[in-house]
Short mmCIF file of C-alpha atoms in Angstrom, two decimals:
data_model
loop_
_atom_site.label_atom_id
_atom_site.label_comp_id
_atom_site.label_asym_id
_atom_site.label_seq_id
_atom_site.Cartn_x
_atom_site.Cartn_y
_atom_site.Cartn_z
CA UNK A 1 0.00 0.00 0.00
CA UNK A 2 3.01 2.29 0.44
CA UNK A 3 6.76 2.28 0.03
CA UNK A 4 7.13 4.16 3.33
CA UNK A 5 9.62 2.63 5.80
CA UNK A 6 8.04 0.43 8.49
CA UNK A 7 8.26 3.06 11.21
CA UNK A 8 6.27 5.75 9.39
CA UNK A 9 2.75 5.53 10.74
CA UNK A 10 3.71 2.57 12.94
CA UNK A 11 2.12 1.86 16.32
CA UNK A 12 4.75 0.86 18.87
CA UNK A 13 3.74 -0.87 22.11
CA UNK A 14 5.82 0.19 25.11
CA UNK A 15 6.72 -2.59 27.53
CA UNK A 16 7.89 -1.63 31.01
CA UNK A 17 9.64 -4.92 31.87
CA UNK A 18 9.40 -4.66 35.67
CA UNK A 19 5.62 -4.66 35.45
CA UNK A 20 4.80 -6.79 32.42
CA UNK A 21 5.17 -10.47 33.39
CA UNK A 22 7.24 -12.23 36.06
CA UNK A 23 8.27 -15.83 35.35
CA UNK A 24 10.62 -16.61 38.26
CA UNK A 25 8.43 -15.51 41.19
CA UNK A 26 10.62 -12.67 42.47
CA UNK A 27 7.82 -10.13 41.98
CA UNK A 28 9.59 -8.28 39.15
CA UNK A 29 8.82 -8.75 35.47
CA UNK A 30 11.54 -10.17 33.25
CA UNK A 31 12.56 -10.84 29.65
CA UNK A 32 11.25 -14.44 29.66
CA UNK A 33 7.92 -12.94 30.73
CA UNK A 34 7.95 -10.71 27.66
CA UNK A 35 8.77 -13.73 25.48
CA UNK A 36 5.79 -15.59 26.97
CA UNK A 37 3.42 -12.71 26.21
CA UNK A 38 4.62 -11.73 22.73
CA UNK A 39 1.74 -13.62 21.10
CA UNK A 40 -0.63 -11.39 23.06
CA UNK A 41 1.23 -8.27 21.93
CA UNK A 42 1.09 -9.43 18.32
CA UNK A 43 -2.68 -9.99 18.69
CA UNK A 44 -3.12 -6.26 19.37
CA UNK A 45 -2.24 -5.40 15.79
CA UNK A 46 0.72 -3.17 16.70
CA UNK A 47 3.83 -2.95 14.52
CA UNK A 48 6.64 -2.87 17.06
CA UNK A 49 7.57 -3.05 20.72
CA UNK A 50 9.71 -0.63 22.70
CA UNK A 51 11.25 -2.19 25.78
CA UNK A 52 12.23 0.12 28.63
CA UNK A 53 15.76 -0.45 30.01
CA UNK A 54 16.73 -3.99 31.00
CA UNK A 55 20.49 -3.40 31.26
CA UNK A 56 22.72 -3.98 34.30
CA UNK A 57 21.79 -1.35 36.86
CA UNK A 58 21.58 -0.73 40.63
CA UNK A 59 17.93 0.23 39.85
CA UNK A 60 18.02 3.58 41.63
CA UNK A 61 15.85 4.84 38.75
CA UNK A 62 14.60 1.38 37.77
CA UNK A 63 16.96 0.83 34.87
CA UNK A 64 17.39 4.38 33.62
CA UNK A 65 20.66 4.38 35.57
CA UNK A 66 22.82 2.05 33.49
CA UNK A 67 25.94 0.41 34.90
CA UNK A 68 26.71 -1.67 31.78
CA UNK A 69 25.14 -0.89 28.42
CA UNK A 70 25.81 -4.35 26.97
CA UNK A 71 24.69 -6.68 29.77
CA UNK A 72 21.14 -7.67 30.66
CA UNK A 73 20.61 -7.19 34.39
CA UNK A 74 20.17 -10.58 36.14
CA UNK A 75 16.91 -9.24 37.56
CA UNK A 76 15.51 -9.39 34.03
CA UNK A 77 17.29 -12.50 32.78
CA UNK A 78 20.28 -12.90 30.48
CA UNK A 79 21.61 -11.77 27.11
CA UNK A 80 20.47 -15.15 25.76
CA UNK A 81 16.93 -14.33 26.94
CA UNK A 82 17.08 -11.14 24.91
CA UNK A 83 18.24 -13.08 21.86
CA UNK A 84 15.21 -15.38 22.25
CA UNK A 85 12.94 -12.36 22.63
CA UNK A 86 14.32 -10.75 19.48
CA UNK A 87 13.97 -13.94 17.46
CA UNK A 88 10.38 -14.59 18.57
CA UNK A 89 9.30 -11.00 18.01
CA UNK A 90 10.67 -11.06 14.49
CA UNK A 91 8.97 -14.38 13.82
CA UNK A 92 5.67 -12.78 14.88
CA UNK A 93 6.29 -9.80 12.59
CA UNK A 94 7.07 -7.36 15.41
CA UNK A 95 9.93 -4.89 15.19
CA UNK A 96 11.96 -4.43 18.39
CA UNK A 97 13.08 -1.05 19.72
CA UNK A 98 15.13 -0.68 22.89
CA UNK A 99 15.70 2.21 25.24
CA UNK A 100 19.10 3.86 25.10
CA UNK A 101 19.96 6.21 27.96
CA UNK A 102 22.90 8.11 26.52
CA UNK A 103 23.08 11.39 28.43
CA UNK A 104 24.07 9.84 31.76
CA UNK A 105 25.07 6.58 33.41
CA UNK A 106 24.81 5.06 36.85
CA UNK A 107 27.54 6.02 39.30
CA UNK A 108 28.20 2.25 39.37
CA UNK A 109 29.35 2.31 35.74
CA UNK A 110 33.05 1.47 35.34
CA UNK A 111 33.58 4.72 33.46
CA UNK A 112 32.43 6.83 36.39
CA UNK A 113 34.28 4.77 38.99
CA UNK A 114 37.49 5.50 37.13
CA UNK A 115 36.64 9.13 36.39
CA UNK A 116 35.98 10.04 40.03
CA UNK A 117 39.30 8.69 41.34
CA UNK A 118 41.47 11.60 40.22
CA UNK A 119 41.73 14.58 37.92
CA UNK A 120 44.34 12.98 35.67
CA UNK A 121 43.21 9.41 34.96
CA UNK A 122 42.29 8.28 31.40
CA UNK A 123 38.58 8.95 32.00
CA UNK A 124 38.99 12.04 34.15
CA UNK A 125 37.17 14.16 31.57
CA UNK A 126 34.40 11.66 30.71
CA UNK A 127 31.87 13.26 33.06
CA UNK A 128 30.95 16.86 33.81
CA UNK A 129 33.24 17.97 36.62
CA UNK A 130 33.63 21.50 37.97
CA UNK A 131 35.38 23.26 40.81
CA UNK A 132 33.45 24.76 43.67
CA UNK A 133 33.01 28.49 43.94
CA UNK A 134 35.36 30.26 46.35
CA UNK A 135 32.87 29.78 49.17
CA UNK A 136 32.52 26.03 48.48
CA UNK A 137 29.08 26.23 46.89
CA UNK A 138 28.24 24.53 43.57
CA UNK A 139 29.51 25.99 40.27
CA UNK A 140 26.14 27.45 39.26
CA UNK A 141 22.40 27.41 39.97
CA UNK A 142 21.40 24.40 37.86
CA UNK A 143 18.72 22.18 39.38
CA UNK A 144 17.96 18.48 39.12
CA UNK A 145 14.62 17.49 37.64
CA UNK A 146 14.26 15.05 40.53
CA UNK A 147 14.68 17.74 43.16
CA UNK A 148 17.46 19.91 44.58
CA UNK A 149 20.82 21.01 43.29
CA UNK A 150 22.12 19.38 40.08
CA UNK A 151 25.68 19.19 41.48
CA UNK A 152 27.08 16.60 43.88
CA UNK A 153 30.38 16.90 45.73
CA UNK A 154 32.94 14.15 45.15
CA UNK A 155 35.71 14.17 47.81
CA UNK A 156 38.10 11.97 45.82
CA UNK A 157 38.54 14.71 43.23
CA UNK A 158 37.55 17.68 45.35
CA UNK A 159 35.06 18.68 42.67
CA UNK A 160 31.38 18.65 41.90
CA UNK A 161 29.83 16.46 39.20
CA UNK A 162 26.67 17.26 37.27
CA UNK A 163 23.50 15.16 37.51
CA UNK A 164 20.38 16.41 35.76
CA UNK A 165 18.38 13.61 37.40
CA UNK A 166 19.28 11.57 40.51
CA UNK A 167 22.60 12.12 42.28
CA UNK A 168 23.42 8.53 41.30
CA UNK A 169 23.03 9.42 37.59
CA UNK A 170 26.13 11.47 36.67
CA UNK A 171 26.05 13.23 33.31
CA UNK A 172 28.53 12.22 30.63
CA UNK A 173 30.71 14.95 29.10
CA UNK A 174 29.78 14.93 25.42
CA UNK A 175 32.23 17.71 24.68
CA UNK A 176 34.86 14.94 24.92
CA UNK A 177 35.08 13.13 21.54
CA UNK A 178 36.20 9.93 23.32
CA UNK A 179 32.86 9.86 25.13
CA UNK A 180 30.93 10.24 21.91
CA UNK A 181 32.89 7.43 20.27
CA UNK A 182 32.41 5.16 23.27
CA UNK A 183 28.66 5.79 23.44
CA UNK A 184 28.24 5.11 19.72
CA UNK A 185 30.12 1.85 20.28
CA UNK A 186 27.54 0.82 22.89
CA UNK A 187 24.73 1.63 20.47
CA UNK A 188 26.45 -0.33 17.71
CA UNK A 189 26.52 -3.44 19.91
CA UNK A 190 22.71 -3.62 19.92
CA UNK A 191 22.33 -2.67 16.27
CA UNK A 192 24.70 -5.53 15.43
CA UNK A 193 22.41 -7.84 17.41
CA UNK A 194 19.56 -6.96 15.08
CA UNK A 195 17.34 -4.54 16.99
CA UNK A 196 15.14 -2.48 14.69
CA UNK A 197 15.36 0.80 16.49
CA UNK A 198 16.16 2.91 19.51
CA UNK A 199 14.08 5.02 21.83
CA UNK A 200 16.51 7.68 23.00
CA UNK A 201 15.85 8.83 26.56
CA UNK A 202 16.34 12.53 27.37
CA UNK A 203 18.28 12.92 24.14
CA UNK A 204 18.47 16.72 24.38
CA UNK A 205 20.41 16.43 27.68
CA UNK A 206 23.66 15.13 26.18
CA UNK A 207 25.51 18.45 26.09
CA UNK A 208 25.85 21.20 28.68
CA UNK A 209 26.99 24.79 28.36
CA UNK A 210 30.81 24.81 28.50
CA UNK A 211 30.81 28.11 30.37
CA UNK A 212 28.43 26.75 33.05
CA UNK A 213 26.32 29.90 32.92
CA UNK A 214 23.45 30.25 35.41
CA UNK A 215 19.96 29.51 34.14
CA UNK A 216 17.76 32.64 34.35
CA UNK A 217 14.71 32.63 36.65
CA UNK A 218 11.28 31.92 35.19
CA UNK A 219 8.29 34.07 36.21
CA UNK A 220 5.65 32.25 38.23
CA UNK A 221 3.04 32.55 35.49
CA UNK A 222 5.36 30.76 33.03
CA UNK A 223 6.00 27.72 35.21
CA UNK A 224 4.42 24.78 33.44
CA UNK A 225 5.26 21.11 33.91
CA UNK A 226 6.33 18.84 31.09
CA UNK A 227 7.39 15.62 32.78
CA UNK A 228 7.49 17.45 36.12
CA UNK A 229 4.98 19.40 38.17
CA UNK A 230 4.87 23.23 38.18
CA UNK A 231 5.66 23.34 41.91
CA UNK A 232 8.93 21.46 41.36
CA UNK A 233 11.78 24.00 41.75
CA UNK A 234 13.01 22.75 38.37
CA UNK A 235 10.11 24.71 36.87
CA UNK A 236 11.45 27.93 38.41
CA UNK A 237 14.22 28.30 35.78
CA UNK A 238 14.56 28.64 32.03
CA UNK A 239 16.73 25.64 31.15
CA UNK A 240 18.85 27.37 28.57
CA UNK A 241 22.23 26.02 29.63
CA UNK A 242 21.95 22.57 31.21
CA UNK A 243 20.41 20.92 28.12
CA UNK A 244 19.48 21.40 24.44
CA UNK A 245 22.84 22.85 23.44
CA UNK A 246 23.69 23.56 19.76
CA UNK A 247 26.51 20.98 19.82
CA UNK A 248 23.91 18.23 20.19
CA UNK A 249 22.95 18.57 16.52
CA UNK A 250 26.32 17.29 15.31
CA UNK A 251 26.11 14.32 17.66
CA UNK A 252 22.65 13.41 16.37
CA UNK A 253 24.11 13.44 12.87
CA UNK A 254 26.91 11.12 14.00
CA UNK A 255 24.33 8.80 15.52
CA UNK A 256 22.24 8.85 12.35
CA UNK A 257 25.32 8.10 10.23
CA UNK A 258 25.88 4.99 12.37
CA UNK A 259 22.27 3.91 12.07
CA UNK A 260 22.27 4.43 8.31
CA UNK A 261 24.81 1.61 8.08
CA UNK A 262 21.98 -0.77 9.04
CA UNK A 263 18.92 -1.69 7.04
CA UNK A 264 15.50 -0.48 8.10
CA UNK A 265 16.25 0.85 11.60
CA UNK A 266 14.83 3.96 13.27
CA UNK A 267 15.34 6.22 16.27
CA UNK A 268 12.68 7.98 18.38
CA UNK A 269 14.02 10.81 20.50
CA UNK A 270 12.37 11.82 23.78
CA UNK A 271 12.59 15.60 23.94
CA UNK A 272 11.80 17.89 26.87
CA UNK A 273 13.11 21.42 26.38
CA UNK A 274 11.94 25.01 26.83
CA UNK A 275 10.22 24.71 23.44
CA UNK A 276 9.85 20.97 22.94
CA UNK A 277 7.94 21.25 19.67
CA UNK A 278 10.58 23.49 18.09
CA UNK A 279 13.35 21.19 19.32
CA UNK A 280 11.50 18.15 17.97
CA UNK A 281 11.24 19.81 14.55
CA UNK A 282 14.93 20.71 14.64
CA UNK A 283 16.09 17.28 15.80
CA UNK A 284 14.12 15.43 13.09
CA UNK A 285 15.23 17.57 10.16
CA UNK A 286 18.03 16.58 7.83
CA UNK A 287 20.07 13.51 8.74
CA UNK A 288 19.22 13.47 12.43
CA UNK A 289 16.52 11.52 14.26
CA UNK A 290 13.89 9.60 12.32
CA UNK A 291 11.18 10.64 14.80
CA UNK A 292 10.79 12.75 17.90
CA UNK A 293 8.23 12.92 20.65
CA UNK A 294 7.65 15.31 23.50
CA UNK A 295 5.52 15.54 26.63
CA UNK A 296 3.06 17.94 24.97
CA UNK A 297 0.25 15.34 24.89
CA UNK A 298 1.35 13.80 28.18
CA UNK A 299 -0.02 16.69 30.19
CA UNK A 300 -3.23 17.31 32.14
CA UNK A 301 -4.37 19.68 29.39
CA UNK A 302 -7.27 18.08 27.56
CA UNK A 303 -9.49 19.79 25.06
CA UNK A 304 -10.03 19.72 21.32
CA UNK A 305 -8.38 23.14 21.13
CA UNK A 306 -5.30 22.08 23.05
CA UNK A 307 -4.75 18.94 20.96
CA UNK A 308 -5.40 20.83 17.71
CA UNK A 309 -3.06 23.71 18.61
CA UNK A 310 -0.30 21.34 19.78
CA UNK A 311 -0.31 19.21 16.64
CA UNK A 312 -0.80 22.21 14.34
CA UNK A 313 2.12 24.00 16.02
CA UNK A 314 4.42 21.04 15.41
CA UNK A 315 3.17 20.63 11.84
CA UNK A 316 3.99 24.27 11.12
CA UNK A 317 7.58 23.80 12.27
CA UNK A 318 8.27 20.22 11.17
CA UNK A 319 8.92 20.75 7.49
CA UNK A 320 11.06 17.62 7.03
CA UNK A 321 10.73 15.30 10.01
CA UNK A 322 8.18 12.80 11.20
CA UNK A 323 6.37 13.10 14.53
CA UNK A 324 5.63 10.40 17.07
CA UNK A 325 2.74 10.89 19.49
CA UNK A 326 2.03 9.38 22.89
CA UNK A 327 -0.72 10.07 25.41
CA UNK A 328 0.62 7.68 28.10
CA UNK A 329 3.97 6.31 29.16
CA UNK A 330 5.85 5.15 32.26
CA UNK A 331 6.50 8.72 33.47
CA UNK A 332 3.00 10.22 33.63
CA UNK A 333 -0.42 9.40 35.06
CA UNK A 334 -2.45 7.07 32.86
CA UNK A 335 -4.41 8.94 30.22
CA UNK A 336 -7.81 7.58 31.22
CA UNK A 337 -7.37 9.22 34.63
CA UNK A 338 -5.65 12.37 33.34
CA UNK A 339 -8.17 13.06 30.59
CA UNK A 340 -11.16 11.07 31.82
CA UNK A 341 -12.46 13.69 34.27
CA UNK A 342 -13.85 10.88 36.41
CA UNK A 343 -15.42 9.15 33.42
CA UNK A 344 -13.02 6.28 32.74
CA UNK A 345 -15.31 4.32 30.44
CA UNK A 346 -14.38 1.74 27.79
CA UNK A 347 -15.86 4.07 25.15
CA UNK A 348 -13.51 6.87 26.16
CA UNK A 349 -10.52 4.53 26.34
CA UNK A 350 -11.13 3.36 22.78
CA UNK A 351 -11.84 6.89 21.58
CA UNK A 352 -8.55 8.20 22.97
CA UNK A 353 -6.57 5.35 21.39
CA UNK A 354 -8.29 5.97 18.05
CA UNK A 355 -7.70 9.71 18.31
CA UNK A 356 -3.95 9.52 18.85
CA UNK A 357 -3.66 6.80 16.19
CA UNK A 358 -5.44 9.06 13.68
CA UNK A 359 -2.97 11.96 13.96
CA UNK A 360 -0.23 12.32 11.37
CA UNK A 361 2.79 10.47 12.65
CA UNK A 362 3.76 7.33 14.47
CA UNK A 363 2.37 6.40 17.89
CA UNK A 364 3.67 4.90 21.13
CA UNK A 365 1.04 3.02 23.17
CA UNK A 366 1.86 2.20 26.78
CA UNK A 367 1.15 -1.27 28.18
CA UNK A 368 -2.32 -1.42 29.72
CA UNK A 369 -3.65 1.43 27.60
CA UNK A 370 -5.39 -1.21 25.48
CA UNK A 371 -7.13 -2.50 28.62
CA UNK A 372 -8.39 0.89 29.74
CA UNK A 373 -6.30 0.88 32.92
CA UNK A 374 -6.60 3.92 35.16
CA UNK A 375 -3.97 5.47 37.40
CA UNK A 376 -3.46 3.39 40.54
CA UNK A 377 -3.47 4.89 44.01
CA UNK A 378 -0.26 3.63 45.62
CA UNK A 379 -0.01 4.34 49.36
CA UNK A 380 3.11 6.13 50.56
CA UNK A 381 4.42 3.04 52.36
CA UNK A 382 4.34 1.11 49.05
CA UNK A 383 6.03 3.77 46.92
CA UNK A 384 9.18 2.76 45.04
CA UNK A 385 9.80 5.82 42.85
CA UNK A 386 12.40 8.16 44.41
CA UNK A 387 10.86 11.04 42.47
CA UNK A 388 7.49 10.50 44.17
CA UNK A 389 9.01 9.93 47.60
CA UNK A 390 10.83 13.27 47.33
CA UNK A 391 7.80 15.29 46.24
CA UNK A 392 5.05 13.52 48.23
CA UNK A 393 2.23 14.39 48.77
CA UNK A 394 1.71 17.10 46.12
CA UNK A 395 3.29 14.85 43.48
CA UNK A 396 2.99 11.12 44.05
CA UNK A 397 5.55 10.05 41.50
CA UNK A 398 5.29 7.55 38.69
CA UNK A 399 4.38 4.35 40.52
CA UNK A 400 0.67 4.78 39.80
CA UNK A 401 1.19 4.09 36.09
CA UNK A 402 3.75 1.31 36.67
CA UNK A 403 1.68 -1.23 38.60
CA UNK A 404 1.69 -4.79 37.20
CA UNK A 405 -0.25 -5.82 34.11
CA UNK A 406 -3.40 -7.78 35.04
CA UNK A 407 -3.41 -11.00 33.01
CA UNK A 408 -6.09 -13.13 34.67
CA UNK A 409 -8.23 -13.62 37.76
CA UNK A 410 -5.57 -15.56 39.65
CA UNK A 411 -3.12 -14.56 42.36
CA UNK A 412 -1.70 -11.09 41.73
CA UNK A 413 -3.84 -10.99 38.56
CA UNK A 414 -1.50 -13.54 36.99
CA UNK A 415 1.52 -11.21 37.02
CA UNK A 416 3.59 -13.13 39.57
CA UNK A 417 3.32 -15.96 42.08
CA UNK A 418 5.55 -13.89 44.36
CA UNK A 419 5.02 -10.57 46.11
CA UNK A 420 4.84 -7.93 43.33
CA UNK A 421 7.24 -5.00 43.49
CA UNK A 422 4.17 -2.73 43.33
CA UNK A 423 0.67 -3.75 44.46
CA UNK A 424 -1.92 -4.86 41.90
CA UNK A 425 -4.88 -2.46 42.21
CA UNK A 426 -8.21 -4.14 42.92
CA UNK A 427 -9.90 -2.14 40.16
CA UNK A 428 -7.43 -3.50 37.60
CA UNK A 429 -8.31 -7.12 38.29
CA UNK A 430 -11.70 -6.70 36.61
CA UNK A 431 -9.87 -5.48 33.50
CA UNK A 432 -7.59 -8.53 33.19
CA UNK A 433 -6.67 -9.74 29.72
CA UNK A 434 -8.45 -13.10 29.99
CA UNK A 435 -11.68 -11.44 31.13
CA UNK A 436 -11.60 -8.88 28.33
CA UNK A 437 -10.63 -11.52 25.77
CA UNK A 438 -13.93 -13.27 26.45
CA UNK A 439 -16.01 -10.08 26.21
CA UNK A 440 -16.69 -9.01 22.60
CA UNK A 441 -17.34 -5.34 23.43
CA UNK A 442 -14.43 -4.96 25.88
CA UNK A 443 -11.87 -2.15 25.67
CA UNK A 444 -9.25 -4.70 24.61
CA UNK A 445 -11.28 -6.06 21.72
CA UNK A 446 -12.23 -2.53 20.71
CA UNK A 447 -8.54 -1.64 20.59
CA UNK A 448 -7.76 -4.68 18.44
CA UNK A 449 -10.68 -3.89 16.15
CA UNK A 450 -9.53 -0.32 15.52
CA UNK A 451 -5.90 -1.31 14.97
CA UNK A 452 -6.87 -3.91 12.39
CA UNK A 453 -9.12 -1.40 10.61
CA UNK A 454 -6.45 1.35 10.69
CA UNK A 455 -4.10 -0.87 8.70
CA UNK A 456 -6.58 -0.74 5.83
CA UNK A 457 -6.59 3.08 5.78
CA UNK A 458 -3.53 4.55 4.01
CA UNK A 459 -4.69 8.09 4.73
CA UNK A 460 -4.51 7.48 8.51
CA UNK A 461 -1.08 5.91 8.33
CA UNK A 462 0.74 8.23 5.95
CA UNK A 463 -1.54 11.08 4.90
CA UNK A 464 -1.15 14.80 5.36
CA UNK A 465 -3.23 16.42 8.08
CA UNK A 466 -5.27 19.61 8.02
CA UNK A 467 -7.32 20.72 11.01
CA UNK A 468 -10.81 22.17 10.92
CA UNK A 469 -11.56 24.90 13.45
CA UNK A 470 -14.45 23.32 15.32
CA UNK A 471 -15.88 24.39 18.70
CA UNK A 472 -15.43 22.28 21.82
CA UNK A 473 -15.75 19.37 22.35
CA UNK A 474 -15.16 18.31 18.73
CA UNK A 475 -11.71 17.62 17.28
CA UNK A 476 -11.88 17.41 13.49
CA UNK A 477 -9.35 17.20 10.69
CA UNK A 478 -8.76 15.70 7.28
CA UNK A 479 -6.10 13.19 6.30
CA UNK A 480 -5.13 13.13 2.63
CA UNK A 481 -3.11 10.44 0.88
CA UNK A 482 -2.91 10.22 -2.89
CA UNK A 483 -6.40 10.79 -4.28
CA UNK A 484 -8.16 9.98 -1.02
CA UNK A 485 -9.28 12.53 1.57
CA UNK A 486 -10.67 11.26 4.86
CA UNK A 487 -12.62 13.44 7.28
CA UNK A 488 -12.04 12.48 10.91
CA UNK A 489 -14.06 13.87 13.82
CA UNK A 490 -14.06 12.98 17.52
CA UNK A 491 -16.51 14.02 20.22
CA UNK A 492 -14.37 14.35 23.34
CA UNK A 493 -17.40 14.67 25.64
CA UNK A 494 -19.92 12.07 26.80
CA UNK A 495 -22.81 14.19 25.52
CA UNK A 496 -24.01 13.93 21.91
CA UNK A 497 -23.31 16.97 19.72
CA UNK A 498 -24.53 18.34 16.40
CA UNK A 499 -22.08 20.49 14.48
CA UNK A 500 -22.76 22.64 11.40
CA UNK A 501 -19.97 21.95 8.94
CA UNK A 502 -20.33 23.11 5.36
CA UNK A 503 -18.08 23.29 2.33
CA UNK A 504 -16.38 19.91 2.59
CA UNK A 505 -18.25 18.33 -0.30
CA UNK A 506 -20.02 15.00 -0.38
CA UNK A 507 -19.24 12.81 2.63
CA UNK A 508 -19.52 9.03 2.61
CA UNK A 509 -19.20 7.34 5.98
CA UNK A 510 -16.40 4.82 6.33
CA UNK A 511 -17.39 2.07 8.75
CA UNK A 512 -15.60 -0.81 10.38
CA UNK A 513 -13.56 1.05 13.00
CA UNK A 514 -15.65 -0.18 15.93
CA UNK A 515 -16.29 3.19 17.58
CA UNK A 516 -19.70 4.75 18.09
CA UNK A 517 -20.25 6.13 14.60
CA UNK A 518 -21.58 9.60 13.91
CA UNK A 519 -23.44 10.74 10.82
CA UNK A 520 -22.80 13.38 8.18
CA UNK A 521 -25.34 15.39 6.19
CA UNK A 522 -25.11 18.39 3.88
CA UNK A 523 -25.72 20.55 6.95
CA UNK A 524 -23.08 19.12 9.26
CA UNK A 525 -22.15 16.31 11.63
CA UNK A 526 -23.90 14.50 14.45
CA UNK A 527 -21.67 12.69 16.92
CA UNK A 528 -22.75 10.50 19.84
CA UNK A 529 -21.08 10.92 23.21
CA UNK A 530 -17.46 9.76 22.95
CA UNK A 531 -18.21 8.92 19.35
CA UNK A 532 -16.39 9.47 16.08
CA UNK A 533 -16.96 9.91 12.39
CA UNK A 534 -14.71 8.72 9.61
CA UNK A 535 -15.96 9.79 6.19
CA UNK A 536 -14.55 9.88 2.68
CA UNK A 537 -14.64 13.33 1.10
CA UNK A 538 -15.69 13.19 -2.54
#
């Protein structure tokens, strides 16, 4: 139907290994658990999987603090388990993307252990080190996203090191060409294994300002959260100097040159900057990243106008690149709670999945989204996330979206025979895979239905997008591919709406998507509550 590469218009299913499936009874999900459930993933109709970090790590940030880029952590299994996973996924027709955390390592990484010992060892300049000010205070005012100062004193060297996240996640010094070469060597290891792509964590954090200039203060009315809450001190600054530096562009081009040596691979960059949409457009132009995604649809903001303005803003700036959209992931509250306004119904769950999968671009779907899982309430004594523990109770961290997948009605919803690392919410048990499998009109089967139908619609997968300025609560746009133009409209409220809409021409409804279907007349559209209309424009 198209000569587009596999990743254009693809739907990628994010697997958070700790919470997916545990096979050895230690309460933590593992790679053999993913292998066991790959048939289920394939049944969803997605194109690829993205696996969050499974590398050797002390797990201070649950794998996003890597101590060895090439070794599977024993908690998750072995390198041989990953080889089995890769082979089975490919046999099922699933592409495999893996997380690469390149901006920082764990303090347990051999590189950092050597670097911290002295100021003149071979890796002395592999991390961001700086002298204290004359009064002993840190070199500048940079803050950690996870709370507090972004500098940590190291007595062995008598210097501070930079950490944009946890103190146990020191930042690599990308101004050093040896660091860049070493990191690309770690990436090459996995490309040689046959992975189909990379999800690049915090990719705009690789470089820092060489002059270590202070970040300027941000006025209170400008403090918005994108991956952090507005009351986090991190929101009190413009982050002009601790990330998103101009030197990062050349590194992205080096990374792309490496990837271009392999057939049919792709990179998705996670981008969180002062203007994430502009940075996404910049990072996906030319020979840089294949795709970029930001936190702009991972916020509490939910309206037709907000979604339309966000996508339209990116479209206006992204003249060459290809977007990737997500409305849930392992770092934010689940979308059905964030955007549900207390109405977490199967109809809304399926509508939201269909909406994001109808935008121009590729899509990342987070595990459990297809089940209609809501955000879990995790009591303080059960919290695992250091981010949530620090900012409790105004921000409860990320544990609520990381609770185990509910597979069946058995012990711990079939996730583990042991004590799960996070509790299984009672309300999730009723949404277990086996129960939804057996219910024709379940959220799960609705998700499968839409995904299968979407694959028959070239305009939704690859077409251009043009928005129609409709009043709330209707989001409407056209997708055009070749000679076909498809009108798409979503009612984001639970109340039916009628909308005058003239000048589009003759509309012929396109059925088969499984959502509550609206109708089109010469006078306009009628949409049921949490309903949609797909119509061919003639």
